[in-house]
Amino acid sequence: MAEELPETPETAEEEPIKQRKNGLYPGVSDELAANMRSGWADTELHELEPIPQVAETAARRAALSARFPGERLVVPAGNLKTRSNDTEYSFRASVEYAYLTGNQTEDGVLVLEPTADGHRETLYLLPRSNRENGEFWLDGQGELWVGRRHSLTEAEKLYGIPASDVRELAGRLREATGPVRIVRGHDAGVEAALTDKVTAERDEELRVFLSEMRLVKDDFEIGELQKAVDSTVRGFEDVVKVLDKAEATSERYIEGTFFLRARVEGNDVGYGSICAAGPHATTLHWVRNDGPVRSGDLLLLDAGVETHTYYTADVTRTLPIGGRYSELQKKIYDAVYDAQEAGIAAVKPGAKYRDFHDAAQRVLAERLVEWGLVEGPVERVLELGLQRRWTLHGTGHMLGMDVHDCAAARTETYVAGTLEPGMVLTVEPGLYFQADDLTVPEEYRGIGVRIEDDILVTEDGNRNLSAALPRRSDDVEAWMASLKG
């Protein structure tokens, strides 16, 4: 990684350009500064088309405007976060901001200012980096260091929103009058400018509303989720093809293989991939991915590709590393499969959100009683929640721009709510027998199984977006055999 050059008094304007303490150049000569200011072609992009979801983002902002008439609404993208010293994590804009604008750049802020008949929208962004003061080549975030930004004019064409320089926003917000709400937790500088104008309660109402807006997906969102799932299916195929290499190395080979598909076809992985082989499969969120991969064990792979528009898949398969399940592995796997089948069948419009969870848990409780691992009857087990020693987690969650989407929604509209067409959720029952669990026979210990699919609620039932990935144990074995040649 190249070093950044220091600022000099001659090239600094109102805000000094950050200087690296131990840079190799002590300063910039007047002659070099003049040279760098001139001789550059005009690169303004004049033929830009609006982003594909521009109509959808406009409709979302209209719904937001209608919900909070007469109030100024502030939705920040967020800022870069330091990884270490002078390196930053890859930036991901806040979900609320990206959902309403389609823009994904750091430091952006959407502001809706109240008018007599609604709101006036402004997208506050960093403009092209300054060539007069040398920012474009001297500053660590200048264009020669991190790449070209869109001009404000270009941004207006792309997102369909008037754009202004975000560096002027804090002053305008400090002078603002009337009620204001902000989505908190993303931009400390913007929040500081509003510190005496907002309340936690009112801001939470804004966050909750934006979360509940995402419960029902529009056609664009459903298309993006299907793209994410399709890429994820290909990522799972990639993994199966290299399991021999993973056996020679570790779970990291599986993680890296899937990540390659995510980066080639999407933006990133939607969450840290769980590549859990052997007893690691009993750890629900095993993301260390540093353990051995052994034939005869199971691999629990829970992973999802995130599209360039931030929509993520969330799929799990539990695969026999050697290509075939043992008798006991198959018995446990088939129990989870039957539970998932019951859960998926319960996903339909008008059903209670909890129905799919209850249906899956009943099947698992029945099997645990049948196997003699817990004392029945089944109704007693479910009433006391005794099956949870081995099922542990809920059977699913909403899915979208967050892997656990709509998390700020009110309980009455989410967990206690009713399913509607356009909702997308996971159905993911599991059984996990910990390696140190003395209440189960020794041969069960260290076996973990989860099967997870992404389910769209339709007008007449549901559609499994990830149906292209085999689920039945015999189909999984045949699929793996075909991929291995």
PDB file of N, CA and C in Angstrom, residues 15 60 89 144 382 428 453:
ATOM      1  N   GLU A  15     -10.003  23.437   5.951  1.00  0.00           N
ATOM      2  CA  GLU A  15      -9.698  22.256   6.740  1.00  0.00           C
ATOM      3  C   GLU A  15      -8.385  21.666   6.236  1.00  0.00           C
ATOM      4  N   ARG A  60     -40.771   4.870  -1.654  1.00  0.00           N
ATOM      5  CA  ARG A  60     -40.478   4.688  -0.220  1.00  0.00           C
ATOM      6  C   ARG A  60     -40.356   6.035   0.475  1.00  0.00           C
ATOM      7  N   TYR A  89     -12.247  -0.162   7.422  1.00  0.00           N
ATOM      8  CA  TYR A  89     -13.074  -1.264   6.955  1.00  0.00           C
ATOM      9  C   TYR A  89     -13.757  -0.860   5.651  1.00  0.00           C
ATOM     10  N   LEU A 144      -7.246  10.242  -6.196  1.00  0.00           N
ATOM     11  CA  LEU A 144      -6.107   9.470  -6.673  1.00  0.00           C
ATOM     12  C   LEU A 144      -5.733   8.350  -5.709  1.00  0.00           C
ATOM     13  N   LEU A 382     -43.167 -29.424  24.777  1.00  0.00           N
ATOM     14  CA  LEU A 382     -43.318 -28.119  24.149  1.00  0.00           C
ATOM     15  C   LEU A 382     -43.718 -27.051  25.158  1.00  0.00           C
ATOM     16  N   GLU A 428     -35.509 -22.489   9.229  1.00  0.00           N
ATOM     17  CA  GLU A 428     -34.201 -23.102   9.501  1.00  0.00           C
ATOM     18  C   GLU A 428     -34.164 -23.865  10.820  1.00  0.00           C
ATOM     19  N   ASP A 453     -33.775 -22.450   4.297  1.00  0.00           N
ATOM     20  CA  ASP A 453     -34.148 -21.940   2.981  1.00  0.00           C
ATOM     21  C   ASP A 453     -34.832 -20.596   3.126  1.00  0.00           C
TER      22      ASP A 453
END
